[in-house]
Short mmCIF file of C-alpha atoms and ligand atoms in Angstrom, two decimals:
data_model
loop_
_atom_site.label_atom_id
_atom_site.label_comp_id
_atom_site.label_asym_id
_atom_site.label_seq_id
_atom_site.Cartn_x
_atom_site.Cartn_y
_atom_site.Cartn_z
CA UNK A 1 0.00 0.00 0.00
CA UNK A 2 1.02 3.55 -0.95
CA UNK A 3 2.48 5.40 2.58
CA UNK A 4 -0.23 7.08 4.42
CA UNK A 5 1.55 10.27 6.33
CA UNK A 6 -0.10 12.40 8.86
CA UNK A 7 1.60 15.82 8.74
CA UNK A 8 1.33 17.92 11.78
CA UNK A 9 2.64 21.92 10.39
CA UNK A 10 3.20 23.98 13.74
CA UNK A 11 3.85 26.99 11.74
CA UNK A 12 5.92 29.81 14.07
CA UNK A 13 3.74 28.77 17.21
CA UNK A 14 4.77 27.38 20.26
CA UNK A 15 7.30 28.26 22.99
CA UNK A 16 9.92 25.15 23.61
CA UNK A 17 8.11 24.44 26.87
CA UNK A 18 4.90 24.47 24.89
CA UNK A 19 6.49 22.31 22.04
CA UNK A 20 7.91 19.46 24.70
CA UNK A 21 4.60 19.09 26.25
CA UNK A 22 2.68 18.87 23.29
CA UNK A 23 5.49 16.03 21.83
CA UNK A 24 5.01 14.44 24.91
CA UNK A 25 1.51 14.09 25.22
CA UNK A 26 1.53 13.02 21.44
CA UNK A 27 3.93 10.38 21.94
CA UNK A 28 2.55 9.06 25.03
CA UNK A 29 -0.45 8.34 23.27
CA UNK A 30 1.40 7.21 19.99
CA UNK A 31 -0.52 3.97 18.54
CA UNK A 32 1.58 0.96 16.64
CA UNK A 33 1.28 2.49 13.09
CA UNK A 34 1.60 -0.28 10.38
CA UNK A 35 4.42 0.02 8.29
CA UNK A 36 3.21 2.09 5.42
CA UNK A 37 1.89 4.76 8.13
CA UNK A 38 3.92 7.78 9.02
CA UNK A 39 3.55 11.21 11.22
CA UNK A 40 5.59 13.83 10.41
CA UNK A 41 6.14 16.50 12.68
CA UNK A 42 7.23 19.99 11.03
CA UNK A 43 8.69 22.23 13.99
CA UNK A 44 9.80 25.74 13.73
CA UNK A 45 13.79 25.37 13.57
CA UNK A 46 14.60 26.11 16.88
CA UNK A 47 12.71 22.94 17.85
CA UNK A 48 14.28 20.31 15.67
CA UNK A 49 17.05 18.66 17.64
CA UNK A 50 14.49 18.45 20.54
CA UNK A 51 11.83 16.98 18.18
CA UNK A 52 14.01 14.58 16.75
CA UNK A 53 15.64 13.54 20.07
CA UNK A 54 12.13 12.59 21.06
CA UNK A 55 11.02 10.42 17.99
CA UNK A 56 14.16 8.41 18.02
CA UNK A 57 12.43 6.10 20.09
CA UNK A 58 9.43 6.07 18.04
CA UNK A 59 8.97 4.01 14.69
CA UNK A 60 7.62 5.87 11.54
CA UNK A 61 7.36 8.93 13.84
CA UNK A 62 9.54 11.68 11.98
CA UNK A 63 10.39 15.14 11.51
CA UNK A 64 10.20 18.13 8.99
CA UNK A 65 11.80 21.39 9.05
CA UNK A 66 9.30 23.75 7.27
CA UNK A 67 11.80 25.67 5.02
CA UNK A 68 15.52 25.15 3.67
CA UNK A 69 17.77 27.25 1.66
CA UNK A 70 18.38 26.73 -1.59
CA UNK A 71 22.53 27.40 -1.33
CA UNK A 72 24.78 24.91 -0.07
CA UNK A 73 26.42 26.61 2.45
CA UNK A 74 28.21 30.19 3.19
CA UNK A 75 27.58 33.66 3.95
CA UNK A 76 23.91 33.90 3.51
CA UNK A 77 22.92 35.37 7.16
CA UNK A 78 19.56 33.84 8.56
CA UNK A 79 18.96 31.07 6.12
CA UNK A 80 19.09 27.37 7.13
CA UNK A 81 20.88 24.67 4.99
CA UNK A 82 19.66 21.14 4.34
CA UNK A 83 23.05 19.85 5.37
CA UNK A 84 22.75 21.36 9.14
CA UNK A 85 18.69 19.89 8.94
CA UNK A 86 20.16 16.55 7.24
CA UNK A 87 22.85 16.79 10.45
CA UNK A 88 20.30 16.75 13.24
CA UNK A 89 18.90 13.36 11.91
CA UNK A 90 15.64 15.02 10.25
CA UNK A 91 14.46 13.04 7.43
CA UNK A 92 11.83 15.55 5.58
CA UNK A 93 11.51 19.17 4.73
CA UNK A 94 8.61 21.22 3.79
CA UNK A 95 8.41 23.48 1.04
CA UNK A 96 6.75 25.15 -1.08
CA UNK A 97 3.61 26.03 1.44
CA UNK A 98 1.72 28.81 0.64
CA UNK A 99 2.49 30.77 3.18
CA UNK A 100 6.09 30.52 2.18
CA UNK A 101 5.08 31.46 -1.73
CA UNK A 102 3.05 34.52 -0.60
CA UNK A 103 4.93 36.27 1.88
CA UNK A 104 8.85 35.36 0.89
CA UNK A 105 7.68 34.97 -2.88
CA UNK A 106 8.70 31.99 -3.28
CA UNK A 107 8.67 31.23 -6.68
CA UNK A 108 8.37 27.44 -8.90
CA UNK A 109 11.12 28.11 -9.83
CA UNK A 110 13.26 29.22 -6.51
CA UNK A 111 11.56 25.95 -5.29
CA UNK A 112 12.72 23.61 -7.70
CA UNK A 113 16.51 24.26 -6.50
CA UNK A 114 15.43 23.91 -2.98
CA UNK A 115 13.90 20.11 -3.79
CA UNK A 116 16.96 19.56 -5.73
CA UNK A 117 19.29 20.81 -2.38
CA UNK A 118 16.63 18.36 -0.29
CA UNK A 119 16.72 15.55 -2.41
CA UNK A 120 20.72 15.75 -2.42
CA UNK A 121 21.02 14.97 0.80
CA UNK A 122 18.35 12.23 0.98
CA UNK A 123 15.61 14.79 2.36
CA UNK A 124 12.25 13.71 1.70
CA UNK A 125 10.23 16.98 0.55
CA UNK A 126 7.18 17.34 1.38
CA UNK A 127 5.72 19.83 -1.58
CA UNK A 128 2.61 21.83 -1.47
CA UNK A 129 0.84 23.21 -3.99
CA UNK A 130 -2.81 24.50 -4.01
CA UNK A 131 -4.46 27.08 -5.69
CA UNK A 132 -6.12 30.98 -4.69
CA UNK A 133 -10.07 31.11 -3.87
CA UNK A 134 -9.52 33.18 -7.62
CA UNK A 135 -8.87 30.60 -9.22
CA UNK A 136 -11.33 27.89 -8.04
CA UNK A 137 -13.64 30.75 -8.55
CA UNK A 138 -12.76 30.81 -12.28
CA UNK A 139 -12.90 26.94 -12.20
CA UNK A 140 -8.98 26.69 -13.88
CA UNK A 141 -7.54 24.93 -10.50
CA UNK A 142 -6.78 22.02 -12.41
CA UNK A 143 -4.63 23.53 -14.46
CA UNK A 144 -2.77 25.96 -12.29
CA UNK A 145 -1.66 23.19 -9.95
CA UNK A 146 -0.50 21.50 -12.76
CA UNK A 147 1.79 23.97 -13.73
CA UNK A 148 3.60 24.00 -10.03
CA UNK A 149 3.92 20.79 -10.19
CA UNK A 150 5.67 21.21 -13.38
CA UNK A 151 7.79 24.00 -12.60
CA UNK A 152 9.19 22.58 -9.44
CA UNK A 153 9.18 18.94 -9.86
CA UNK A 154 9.12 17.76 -13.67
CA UNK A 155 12.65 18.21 -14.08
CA UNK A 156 13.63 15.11 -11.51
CA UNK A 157 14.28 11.43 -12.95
CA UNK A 158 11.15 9.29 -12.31
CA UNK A 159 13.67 7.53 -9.38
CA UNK A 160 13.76 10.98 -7.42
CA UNK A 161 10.21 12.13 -7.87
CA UNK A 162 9.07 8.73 -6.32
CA UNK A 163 11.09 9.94 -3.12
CA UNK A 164 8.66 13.01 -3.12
CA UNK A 165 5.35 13.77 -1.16
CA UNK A 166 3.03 16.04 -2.66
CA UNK A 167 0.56 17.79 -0.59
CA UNK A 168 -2.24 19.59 -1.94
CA UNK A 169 -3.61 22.84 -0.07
CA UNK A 170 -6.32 24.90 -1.58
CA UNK A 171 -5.51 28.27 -0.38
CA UNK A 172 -8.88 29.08 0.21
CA UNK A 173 -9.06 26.26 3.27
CA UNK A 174 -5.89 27.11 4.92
CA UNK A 175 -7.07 28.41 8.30
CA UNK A 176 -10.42 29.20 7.30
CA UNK A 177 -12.14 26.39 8.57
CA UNK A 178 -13.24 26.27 5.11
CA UNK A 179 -12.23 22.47 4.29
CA UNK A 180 -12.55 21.28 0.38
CA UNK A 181 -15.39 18.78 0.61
CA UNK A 182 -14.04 14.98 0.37
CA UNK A 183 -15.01 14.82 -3.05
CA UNK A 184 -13.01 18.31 -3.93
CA UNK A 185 -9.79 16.59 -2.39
CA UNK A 186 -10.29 13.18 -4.57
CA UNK A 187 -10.90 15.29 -7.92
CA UNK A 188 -7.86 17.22 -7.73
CA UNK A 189 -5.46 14.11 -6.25
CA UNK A 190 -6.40 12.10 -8.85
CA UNK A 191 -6.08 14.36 -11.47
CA UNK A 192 -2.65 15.02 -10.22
CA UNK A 193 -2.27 11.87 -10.17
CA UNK A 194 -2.63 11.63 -13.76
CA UNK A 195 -0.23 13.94 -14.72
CA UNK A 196 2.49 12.13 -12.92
CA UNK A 197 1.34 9.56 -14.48
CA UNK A 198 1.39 10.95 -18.09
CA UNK A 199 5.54 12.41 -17.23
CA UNK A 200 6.69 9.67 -15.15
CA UNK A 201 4.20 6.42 -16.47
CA UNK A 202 1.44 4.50 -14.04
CA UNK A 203 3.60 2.72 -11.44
CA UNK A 204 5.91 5.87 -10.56
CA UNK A 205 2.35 8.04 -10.18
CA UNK A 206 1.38 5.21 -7.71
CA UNK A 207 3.92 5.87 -5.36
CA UNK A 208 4.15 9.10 -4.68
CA UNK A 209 1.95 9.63 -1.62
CA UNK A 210 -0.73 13.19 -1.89
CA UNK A 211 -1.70 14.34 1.32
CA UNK A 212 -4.51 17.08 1.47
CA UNK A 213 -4.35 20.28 3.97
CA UNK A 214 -6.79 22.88 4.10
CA UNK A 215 -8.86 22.96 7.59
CA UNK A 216 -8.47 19.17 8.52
CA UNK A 217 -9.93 18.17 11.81
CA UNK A 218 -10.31 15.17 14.04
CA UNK A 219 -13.75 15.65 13.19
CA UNK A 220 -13.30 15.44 8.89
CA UNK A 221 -10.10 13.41 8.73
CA UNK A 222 -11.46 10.48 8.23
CA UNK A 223 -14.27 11.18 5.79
CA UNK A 224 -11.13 13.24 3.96
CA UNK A 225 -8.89 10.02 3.71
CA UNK A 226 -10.98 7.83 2.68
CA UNK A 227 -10.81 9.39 -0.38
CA UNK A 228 -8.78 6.72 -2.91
CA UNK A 229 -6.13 9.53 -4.12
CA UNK A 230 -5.93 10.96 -0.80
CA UNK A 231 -3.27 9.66 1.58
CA UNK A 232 -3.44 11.59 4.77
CA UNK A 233 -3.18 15.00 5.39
CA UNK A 234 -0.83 18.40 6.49
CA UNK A 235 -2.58 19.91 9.14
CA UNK A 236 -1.96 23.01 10.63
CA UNK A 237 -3.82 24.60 13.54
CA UNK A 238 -5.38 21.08 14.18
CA UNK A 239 -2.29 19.91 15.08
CA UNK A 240 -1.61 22.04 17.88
CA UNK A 241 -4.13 20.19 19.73
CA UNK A 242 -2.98 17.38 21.12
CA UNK A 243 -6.11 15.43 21.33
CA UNK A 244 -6.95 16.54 17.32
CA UNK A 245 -4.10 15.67 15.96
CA UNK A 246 -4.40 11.91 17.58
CA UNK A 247 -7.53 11.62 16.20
CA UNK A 248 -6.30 12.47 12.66
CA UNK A 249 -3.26 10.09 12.96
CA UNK A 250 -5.96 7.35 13.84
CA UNK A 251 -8.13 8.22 10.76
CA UNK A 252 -5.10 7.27 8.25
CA UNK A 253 -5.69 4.12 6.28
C1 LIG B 301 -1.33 24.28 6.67
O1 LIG B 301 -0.83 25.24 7.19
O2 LIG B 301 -0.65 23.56 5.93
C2 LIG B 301 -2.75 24.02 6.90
C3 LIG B 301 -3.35 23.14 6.15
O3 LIG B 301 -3.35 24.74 7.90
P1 LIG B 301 -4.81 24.47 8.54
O4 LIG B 301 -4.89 22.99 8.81
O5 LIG B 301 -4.84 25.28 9.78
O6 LIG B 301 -5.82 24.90 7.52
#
């Protein structure tokens, strides 16, 4: 079965106090998962050694930083490289999220360098993509997810992409409490789907796992992943909660 992943996004919340409790109280809970399920935990940077020194322990329990640079190293003053994120142990790396694409204009471009820099050191990216309210509005969604996907991804050998995880956030659900309805989430995963599939061929496209985020709660998780295309979720203010965020990890197939 195709790896169902449970992405918890704190954003810049949380003091460290804050951060070890929550951890705590989400580990102490922690269920078996079966092999092909996985939760992710993407900490603000400060966070990471602490969040990583806590999953050790726990199987298919990993972490994501939520940005990386694109350079390799050197005088670039604030930035973060994947080789001091690869260093600490931490196995995936966000990028791409909206957020990150509105307010540091982030471009398809800029982003393809930083999935080559992740993918160099054996990062596994997590890559969002998701389209403006705009756009839905004008019905061409389809079509301008494509093209990130494109942009930022196409250029990788089918080998690579298959290390990727795509998740797909309609901007209009990102801490709106709007949520797509399950149905929304299916068309758009499968017709991503498809267009791996039409670069990369059938088996590659079948790999690659698509998570949907957008306003995912304990409540809607598991209507949300039952969806065939949809293989868990990145989940942002949901997973602050500590009782939320279980419940979401339980709904994965
Ligand atoms: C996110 O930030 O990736 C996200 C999906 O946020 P929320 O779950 O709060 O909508």
């Amino acid at each position: 079965m195709r790896q169902q992943v449970a992405a918890a996004n704190w954003k810049m919340n949380l003091t460290i106090t804050q951060a070890e409790e929550l951890l705590n109280n989400l580990l102490q809970q922690s269920k078996q998962l079966s092999d092909h399920q996985k939760v992710v935990f993407a900490v603000p940077f400060p966070y990471l050694a602490l969040a990583q020194s806590k999953v050790n322990s726990h199987p298919n329990y990993f972490v994501a930083a939520q940005n990386c640079s694109e350079k390799k190293s050197g005088a670039y003053t604030g930035e973060t490289s994947v080789e001091m994120i690869h260093s600490l142990g931490v196995e995936y790396v966000v990028l791409g999220h909206s957020e990150r694409r509105e307010y540091f204009s982030e471009s398809n471009a800029l982003l393809a360098q930083k999935v080559d820099m992740a993918l160099s050191y054996g990062l596994t990216p997590i890559f969002c993509c998701g389209e403006p309210l705009n756009i839905r509005e004008a019905g061409t969604q389809n079509s301008f997810v494509e093209k990130q996907l494109k942009e930022s991804l196409f250029h990788l050998s089918a080998e690579q992409l298959a290390k990727i995880v795509i998740a797909y956030e309609p901007i209009w659900a990102i801490g709106t409490g709007k949520t797509a309805t399950a149905d929304q989430a299916q068309e758009m995963h499968q017709h991503l789907r498809a267009v791996l599939a039409a670069q990369y061929g059938k088996e590659t496209a079948g790999i690659v796992p698509i998570l949907y985020g957008g306003s995912v709660k304990g409540s809607n998780a598991k209507e949300i992943f039952s969806k065939p295309d949809v293989d868990g979720g990145l989940v942002g203010g949901a997973s602050l909660v500590a009782a939320d965020f279980t419940q979401i990890i339980d709904a994965l197939k």
